[in-house]
PDB file of C-alpha atoms in Angstrom:
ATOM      1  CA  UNK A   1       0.000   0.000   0.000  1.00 53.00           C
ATOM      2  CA  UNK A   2       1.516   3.411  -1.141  1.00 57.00           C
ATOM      3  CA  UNK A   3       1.986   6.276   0.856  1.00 58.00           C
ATOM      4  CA  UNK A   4      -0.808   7.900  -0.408  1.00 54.00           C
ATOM      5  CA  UNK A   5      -3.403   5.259  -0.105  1.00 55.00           C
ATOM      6  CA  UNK A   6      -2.344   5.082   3.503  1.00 55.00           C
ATOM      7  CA  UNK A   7      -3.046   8.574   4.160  1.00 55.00           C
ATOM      8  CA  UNK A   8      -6.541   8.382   2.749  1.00 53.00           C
ATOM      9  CA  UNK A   9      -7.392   6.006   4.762  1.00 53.00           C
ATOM     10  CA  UNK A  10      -5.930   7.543   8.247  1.00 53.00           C
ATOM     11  CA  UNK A  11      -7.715  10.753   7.119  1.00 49.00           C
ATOM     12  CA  UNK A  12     -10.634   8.521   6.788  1.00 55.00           C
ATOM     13  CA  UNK A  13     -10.762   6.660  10.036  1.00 60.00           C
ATOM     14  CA  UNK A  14     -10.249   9.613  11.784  1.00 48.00           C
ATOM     15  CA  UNK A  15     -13.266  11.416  10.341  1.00 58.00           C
ATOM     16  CA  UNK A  16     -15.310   8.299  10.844  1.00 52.00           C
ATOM     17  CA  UNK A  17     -14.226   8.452  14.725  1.00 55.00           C
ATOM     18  CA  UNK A  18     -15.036  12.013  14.604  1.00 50.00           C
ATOM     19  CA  UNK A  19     -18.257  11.956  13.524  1.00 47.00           C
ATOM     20  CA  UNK A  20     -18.360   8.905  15.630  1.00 51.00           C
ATOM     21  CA  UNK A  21     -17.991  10.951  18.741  1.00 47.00           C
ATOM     22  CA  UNK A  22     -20.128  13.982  17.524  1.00 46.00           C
ATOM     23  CA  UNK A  23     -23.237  11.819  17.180  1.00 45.00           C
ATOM     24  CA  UNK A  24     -23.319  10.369  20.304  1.00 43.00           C
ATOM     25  CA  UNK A  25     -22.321  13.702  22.638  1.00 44.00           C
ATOM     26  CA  UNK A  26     -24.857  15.468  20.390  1.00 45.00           C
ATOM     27  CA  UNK A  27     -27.416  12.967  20.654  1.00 41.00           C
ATOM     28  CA  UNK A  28     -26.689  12.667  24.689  1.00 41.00           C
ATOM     29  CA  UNK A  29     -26.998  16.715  24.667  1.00 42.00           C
ATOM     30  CA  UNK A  30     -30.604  16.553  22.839  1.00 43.00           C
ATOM     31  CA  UNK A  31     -31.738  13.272  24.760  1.00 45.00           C
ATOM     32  CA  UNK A  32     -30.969  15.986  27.776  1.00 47.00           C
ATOM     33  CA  UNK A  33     -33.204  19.188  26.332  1.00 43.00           C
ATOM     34  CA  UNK A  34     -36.046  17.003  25.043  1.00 46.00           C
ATOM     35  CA  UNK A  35     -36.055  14.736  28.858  1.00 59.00           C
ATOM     36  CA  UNK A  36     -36.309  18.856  30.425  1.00 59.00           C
ATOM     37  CA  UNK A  37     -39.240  19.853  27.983  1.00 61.00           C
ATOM     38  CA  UNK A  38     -41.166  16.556  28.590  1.00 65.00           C
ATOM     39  CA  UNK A  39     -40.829  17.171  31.953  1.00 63.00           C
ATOM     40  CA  UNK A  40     -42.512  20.878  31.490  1.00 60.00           C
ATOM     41  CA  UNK A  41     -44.734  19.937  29.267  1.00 64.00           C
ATOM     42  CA  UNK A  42     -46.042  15.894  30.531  1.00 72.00           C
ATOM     43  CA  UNK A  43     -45.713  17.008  34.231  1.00 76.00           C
ATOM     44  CA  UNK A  44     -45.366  20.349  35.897  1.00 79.00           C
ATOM     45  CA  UNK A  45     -48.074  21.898  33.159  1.00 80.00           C
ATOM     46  CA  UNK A  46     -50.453  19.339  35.045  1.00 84.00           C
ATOM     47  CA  UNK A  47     -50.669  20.786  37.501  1.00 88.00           C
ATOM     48  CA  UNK A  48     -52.940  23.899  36.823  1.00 87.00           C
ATOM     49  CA  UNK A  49     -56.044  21.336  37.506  1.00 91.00           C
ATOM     50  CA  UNK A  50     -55.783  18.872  40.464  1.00 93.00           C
ATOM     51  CA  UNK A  51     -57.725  18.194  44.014  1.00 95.00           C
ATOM     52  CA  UNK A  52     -55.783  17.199  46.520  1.00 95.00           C
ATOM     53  CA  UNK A  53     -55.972  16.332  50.416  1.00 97.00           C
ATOM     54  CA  UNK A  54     -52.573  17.933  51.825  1.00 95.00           C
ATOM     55  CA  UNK A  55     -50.518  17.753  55.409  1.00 96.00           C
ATOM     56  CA  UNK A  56     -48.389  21.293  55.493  1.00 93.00           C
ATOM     57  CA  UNK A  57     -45.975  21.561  58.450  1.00 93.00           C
ATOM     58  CA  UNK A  58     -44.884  25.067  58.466  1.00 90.00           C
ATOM     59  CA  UNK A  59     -41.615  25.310  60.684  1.00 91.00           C
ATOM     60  CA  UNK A  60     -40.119  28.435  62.521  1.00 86.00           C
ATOM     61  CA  UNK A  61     -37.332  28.940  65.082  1.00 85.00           C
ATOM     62  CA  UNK A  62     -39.713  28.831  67.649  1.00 86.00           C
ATOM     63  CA  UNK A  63     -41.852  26.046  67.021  1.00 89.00           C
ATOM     64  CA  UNK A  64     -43.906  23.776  64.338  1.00 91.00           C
ATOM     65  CA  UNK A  65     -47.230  23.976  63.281  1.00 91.00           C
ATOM     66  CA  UNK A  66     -49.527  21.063  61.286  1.00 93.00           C
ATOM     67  CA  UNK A  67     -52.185  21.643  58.992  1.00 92.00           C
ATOM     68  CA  UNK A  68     -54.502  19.161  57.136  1.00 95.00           C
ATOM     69  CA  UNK A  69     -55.943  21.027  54.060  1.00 93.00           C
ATOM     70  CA  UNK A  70     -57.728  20.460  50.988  1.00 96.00           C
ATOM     71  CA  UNK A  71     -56.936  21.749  47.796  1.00 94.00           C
ATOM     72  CA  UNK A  72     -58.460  22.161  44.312  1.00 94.00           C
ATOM     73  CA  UNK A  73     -56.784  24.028  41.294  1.00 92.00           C
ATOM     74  CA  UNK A  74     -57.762  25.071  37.910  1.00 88.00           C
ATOM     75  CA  UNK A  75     -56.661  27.396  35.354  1.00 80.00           C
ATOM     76  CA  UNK A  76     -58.045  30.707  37.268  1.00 79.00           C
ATOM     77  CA  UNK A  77     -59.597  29.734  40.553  1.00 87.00           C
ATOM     78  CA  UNK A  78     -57.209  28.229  43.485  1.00 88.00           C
ATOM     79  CA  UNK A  79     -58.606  27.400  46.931  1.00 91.00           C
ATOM     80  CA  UNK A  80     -57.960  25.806  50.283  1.00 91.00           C
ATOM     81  CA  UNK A  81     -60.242  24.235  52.761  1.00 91.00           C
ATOM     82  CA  UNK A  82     -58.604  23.736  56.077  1.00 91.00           C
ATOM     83  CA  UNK A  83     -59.439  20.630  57.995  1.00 93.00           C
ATOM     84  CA  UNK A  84     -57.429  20.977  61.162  1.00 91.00           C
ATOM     85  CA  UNK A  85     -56.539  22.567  63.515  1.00 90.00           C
ATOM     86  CA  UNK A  86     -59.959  22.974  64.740  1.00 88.00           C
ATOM     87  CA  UNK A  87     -59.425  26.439  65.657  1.00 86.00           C
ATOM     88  CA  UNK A  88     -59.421  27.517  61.975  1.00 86.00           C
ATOM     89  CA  UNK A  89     -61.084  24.496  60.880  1.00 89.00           C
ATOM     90  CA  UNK A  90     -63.496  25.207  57.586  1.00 89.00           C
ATOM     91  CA  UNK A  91     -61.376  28.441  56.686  1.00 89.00           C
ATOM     92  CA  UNK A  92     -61.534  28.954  52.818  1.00 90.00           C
ATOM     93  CA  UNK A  93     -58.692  30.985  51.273  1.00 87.00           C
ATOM     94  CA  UNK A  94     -59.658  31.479  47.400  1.00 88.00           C
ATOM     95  CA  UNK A  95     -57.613  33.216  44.780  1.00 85.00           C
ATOM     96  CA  UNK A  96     -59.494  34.151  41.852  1.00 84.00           C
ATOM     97  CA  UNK A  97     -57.643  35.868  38.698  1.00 75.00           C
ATOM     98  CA  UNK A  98     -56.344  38.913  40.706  1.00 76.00           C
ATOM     99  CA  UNK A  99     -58.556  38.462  43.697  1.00 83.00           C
ATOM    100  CA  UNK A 100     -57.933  36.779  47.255  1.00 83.00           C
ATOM    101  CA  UNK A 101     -60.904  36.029  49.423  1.00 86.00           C
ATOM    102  CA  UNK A 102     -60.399  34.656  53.219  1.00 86.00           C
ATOM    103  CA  UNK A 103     -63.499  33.193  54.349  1.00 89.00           C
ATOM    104  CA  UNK A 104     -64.361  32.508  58.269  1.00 85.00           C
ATOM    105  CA  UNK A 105     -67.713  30.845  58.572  1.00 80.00           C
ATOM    106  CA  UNK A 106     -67.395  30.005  62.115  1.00 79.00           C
ATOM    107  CA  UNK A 107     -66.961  33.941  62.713  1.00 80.00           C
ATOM    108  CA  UNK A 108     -69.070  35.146  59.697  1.00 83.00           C
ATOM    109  CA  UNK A 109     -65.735  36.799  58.439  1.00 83.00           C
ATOM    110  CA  UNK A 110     -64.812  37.677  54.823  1.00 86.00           C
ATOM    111  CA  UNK A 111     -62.405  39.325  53.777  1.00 85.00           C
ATOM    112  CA  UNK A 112     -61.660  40.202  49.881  1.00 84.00           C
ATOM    113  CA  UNK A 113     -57.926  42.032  48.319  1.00 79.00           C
ATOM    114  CA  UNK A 114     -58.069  42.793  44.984  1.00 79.00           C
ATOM    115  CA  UNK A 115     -55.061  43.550  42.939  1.00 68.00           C
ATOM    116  CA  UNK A 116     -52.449  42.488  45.811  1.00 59.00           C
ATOM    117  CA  UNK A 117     -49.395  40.367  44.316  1.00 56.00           C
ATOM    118  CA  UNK A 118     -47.746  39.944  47.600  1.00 52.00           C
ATOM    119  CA  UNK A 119     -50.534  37.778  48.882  1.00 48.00           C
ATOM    120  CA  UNK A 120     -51.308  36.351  45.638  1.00 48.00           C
ATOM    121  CA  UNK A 121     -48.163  34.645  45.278  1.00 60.00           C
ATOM    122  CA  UNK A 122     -49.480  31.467  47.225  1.00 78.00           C
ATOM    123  CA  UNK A 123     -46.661  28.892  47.569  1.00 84.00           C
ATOM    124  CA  UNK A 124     -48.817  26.404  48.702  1.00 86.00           C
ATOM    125  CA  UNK A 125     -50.542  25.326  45.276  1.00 89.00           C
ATOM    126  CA  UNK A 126     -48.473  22.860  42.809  1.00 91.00           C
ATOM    127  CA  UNK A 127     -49.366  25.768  40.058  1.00 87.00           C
ATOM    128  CA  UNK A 128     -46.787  27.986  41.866  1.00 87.00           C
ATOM    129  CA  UNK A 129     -44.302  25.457  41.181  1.00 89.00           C
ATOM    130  CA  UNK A 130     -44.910  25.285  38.151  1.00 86.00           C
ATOM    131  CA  UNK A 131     -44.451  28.845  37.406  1.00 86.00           C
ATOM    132  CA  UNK A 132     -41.133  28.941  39.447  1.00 87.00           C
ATOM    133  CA  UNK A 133     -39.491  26.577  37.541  1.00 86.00           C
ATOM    134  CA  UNK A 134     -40.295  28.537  34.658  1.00 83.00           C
ATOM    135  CA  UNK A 135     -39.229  31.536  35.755  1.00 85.00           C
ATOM    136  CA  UNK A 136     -36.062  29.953  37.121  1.00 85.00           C
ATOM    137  CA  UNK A 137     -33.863  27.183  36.161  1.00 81.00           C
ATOM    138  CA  UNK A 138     -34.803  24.122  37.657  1.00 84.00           C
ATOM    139  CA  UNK A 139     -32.397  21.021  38.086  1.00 86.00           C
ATOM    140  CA  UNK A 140     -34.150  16.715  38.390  1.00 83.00           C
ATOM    141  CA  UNK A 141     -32.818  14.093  39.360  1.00 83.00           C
ATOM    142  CA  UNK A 142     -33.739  10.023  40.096  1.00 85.00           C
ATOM    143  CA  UNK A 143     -33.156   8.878  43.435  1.00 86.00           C
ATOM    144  CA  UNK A 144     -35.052   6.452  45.478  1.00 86.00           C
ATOM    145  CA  UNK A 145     -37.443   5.887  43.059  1.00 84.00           C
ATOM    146  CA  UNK A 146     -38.737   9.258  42.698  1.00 88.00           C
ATOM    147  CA  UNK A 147     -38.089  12.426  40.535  1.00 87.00           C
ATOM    148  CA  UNK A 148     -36.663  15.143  42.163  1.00 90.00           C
ATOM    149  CA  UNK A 149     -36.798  18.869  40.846  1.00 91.00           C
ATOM    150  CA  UNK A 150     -35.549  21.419  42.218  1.00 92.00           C
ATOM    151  CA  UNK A 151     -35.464  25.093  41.620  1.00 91.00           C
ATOM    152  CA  UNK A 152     -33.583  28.113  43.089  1.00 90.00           C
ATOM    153  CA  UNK A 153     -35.482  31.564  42.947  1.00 88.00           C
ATOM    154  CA  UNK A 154     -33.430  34.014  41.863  1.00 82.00           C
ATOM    155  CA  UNK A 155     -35.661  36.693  41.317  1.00 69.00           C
ATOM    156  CA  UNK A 156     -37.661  36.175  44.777  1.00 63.00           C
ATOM    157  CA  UNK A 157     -36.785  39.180  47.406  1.00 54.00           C
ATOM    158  CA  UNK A 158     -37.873  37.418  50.568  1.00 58.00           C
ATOM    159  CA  UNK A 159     -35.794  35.381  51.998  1.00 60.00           C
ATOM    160  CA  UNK A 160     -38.126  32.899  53.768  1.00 78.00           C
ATOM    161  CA  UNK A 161     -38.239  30.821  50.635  1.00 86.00           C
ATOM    162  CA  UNK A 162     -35.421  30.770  48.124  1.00 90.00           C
ATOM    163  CA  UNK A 163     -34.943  26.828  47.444  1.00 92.00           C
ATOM    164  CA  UNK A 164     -38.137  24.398  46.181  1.00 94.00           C
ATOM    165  CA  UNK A 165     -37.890  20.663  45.834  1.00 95.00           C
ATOM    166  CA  UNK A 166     -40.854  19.210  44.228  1.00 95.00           C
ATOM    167  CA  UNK A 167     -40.637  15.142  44.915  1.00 95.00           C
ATOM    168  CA  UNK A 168     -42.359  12.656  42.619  1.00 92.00           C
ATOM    169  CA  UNK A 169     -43.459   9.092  42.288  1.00 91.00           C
ATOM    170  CA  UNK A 170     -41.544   8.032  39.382  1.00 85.00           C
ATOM    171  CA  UNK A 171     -44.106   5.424  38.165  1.00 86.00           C
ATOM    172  CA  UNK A 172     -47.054   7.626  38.657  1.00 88.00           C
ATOM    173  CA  UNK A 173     -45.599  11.225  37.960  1.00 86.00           C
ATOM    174  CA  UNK A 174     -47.996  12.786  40.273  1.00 92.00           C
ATOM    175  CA  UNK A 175     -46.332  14.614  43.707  1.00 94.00           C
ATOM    176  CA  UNK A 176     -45.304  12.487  47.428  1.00 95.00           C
ATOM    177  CA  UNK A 177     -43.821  16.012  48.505  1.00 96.00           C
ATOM    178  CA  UNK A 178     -42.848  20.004  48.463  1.00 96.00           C
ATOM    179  CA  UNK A 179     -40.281  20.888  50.634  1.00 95.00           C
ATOM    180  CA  UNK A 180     -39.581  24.461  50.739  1.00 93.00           C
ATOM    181  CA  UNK A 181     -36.335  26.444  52.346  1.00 93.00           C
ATOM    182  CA  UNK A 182     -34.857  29.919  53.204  1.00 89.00           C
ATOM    183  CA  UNK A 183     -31.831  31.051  51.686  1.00 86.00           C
ATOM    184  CA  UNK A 184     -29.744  28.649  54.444  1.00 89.00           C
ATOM    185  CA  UNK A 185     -31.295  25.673  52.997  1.00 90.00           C
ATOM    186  CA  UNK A 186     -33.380  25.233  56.068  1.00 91.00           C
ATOM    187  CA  UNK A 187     -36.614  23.710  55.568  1.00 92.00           C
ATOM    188  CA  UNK A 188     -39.421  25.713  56.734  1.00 91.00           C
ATOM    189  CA  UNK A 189     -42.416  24.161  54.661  1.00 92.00           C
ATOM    190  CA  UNK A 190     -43.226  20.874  53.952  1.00 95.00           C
ATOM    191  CA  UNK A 191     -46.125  19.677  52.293  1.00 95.00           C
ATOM    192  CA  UNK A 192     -47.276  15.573  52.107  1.00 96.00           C
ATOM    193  CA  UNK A 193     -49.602  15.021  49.117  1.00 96.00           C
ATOM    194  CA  UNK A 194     -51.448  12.299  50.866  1.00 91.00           C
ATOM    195  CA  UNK A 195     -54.250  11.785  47.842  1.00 89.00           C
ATOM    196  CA  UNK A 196     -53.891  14.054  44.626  1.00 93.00           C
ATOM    197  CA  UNK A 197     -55.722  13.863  41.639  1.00 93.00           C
ATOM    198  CA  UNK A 198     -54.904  15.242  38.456  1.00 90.00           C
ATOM    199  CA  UNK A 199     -57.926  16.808  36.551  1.00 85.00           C
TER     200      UNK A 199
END
């Protein structure tokens, strides 16, 4: 074999490991963006329409506090029913388009703020999530047999909630838990999806 026919075909193995290479670290990189837009699209987007029966533990330096609550979500109305403590039992907190209504039967109390974003930015519905990790970058992970995502947010100016980690039953997609924490990773709500359907 000449000199010549030897270079051709050095030249050409060396292209074909090139392009080799290129195919499967592109393919990897694409596998990556397409497994983060499923997950947008198939999963968080869900969640603007779901019931669900919820346990939120809300956790300060001073002490911890339970609360069994009912949710249901859809694409403009948001509400919670609490269930316990007794104290506050059958309290109704409803957010409608730009509108947040506190209802008290117990005490014939209602209160209604319109146009108020600080109290319309309601952590405690899986729609809230959803925006969050749109707003921010957001991070998953397997582990245990669940999905994990977590987002950081950047653009939030209180500092009792910076981090969000949204846990999920990897068979079922639908949400175990929310664990929220302040900007020194200390969790100060927790909520336990104990029955959630997706509408």
């Amino acid at each position: 074999m000449n000199s010549k026919k030897l270079m051709f075909v050095f030249v050409f193995i060396c292209i074909s490991i090139f392009l080799i290479i290129y195919y499967i670290f592109s393919s990897f990189g694409n596998n990556k963006f397409r497994n983060q837009n499923e997950i947008v699209d198939n999963i968080l987007n869900k969640f603007n329409n779901y019931e669900a029966n919820i346990l939120v533990t809300i956790t300060t330096n001073k002490n911890e506090n339970n609360y069994e609550m009912f949710q249901e979500v859809s694409e403009k109305n948001s509400k919670t029913i609490i269930n316990s403590p007794e104290n506050i039992k059958d309290m109704i907190i409803e957010i409608n388009d730009n509108t947040l209504k506190i209802t008290n039967t117990k005490i014939n109390m209602e209160k209604i703020y319109e146009e108020y974003d600080g109290i319309l930015n309601n952590d405690l519905f899986l729609n809230k999530f959803t925006k969050d990790c749109e707003n921010n970058n957001f991070k998953f992970y397997e582990k245990n047999e669940k999905i994990i995502l977590e987002t950081i947010l950047n653009n939030n100016s209180s500092t009792y909630i910076k981090y969000k980690e949204l846990y999920l039953d990897k068979k079922t997609n639908l949400p175990t838990e929310l664990i929220m924490k302040d900007n020194t990773k200390k969790a100060c709500i927790r909520i336990i999806y104990n029955d959630i359907k997706i509408k």
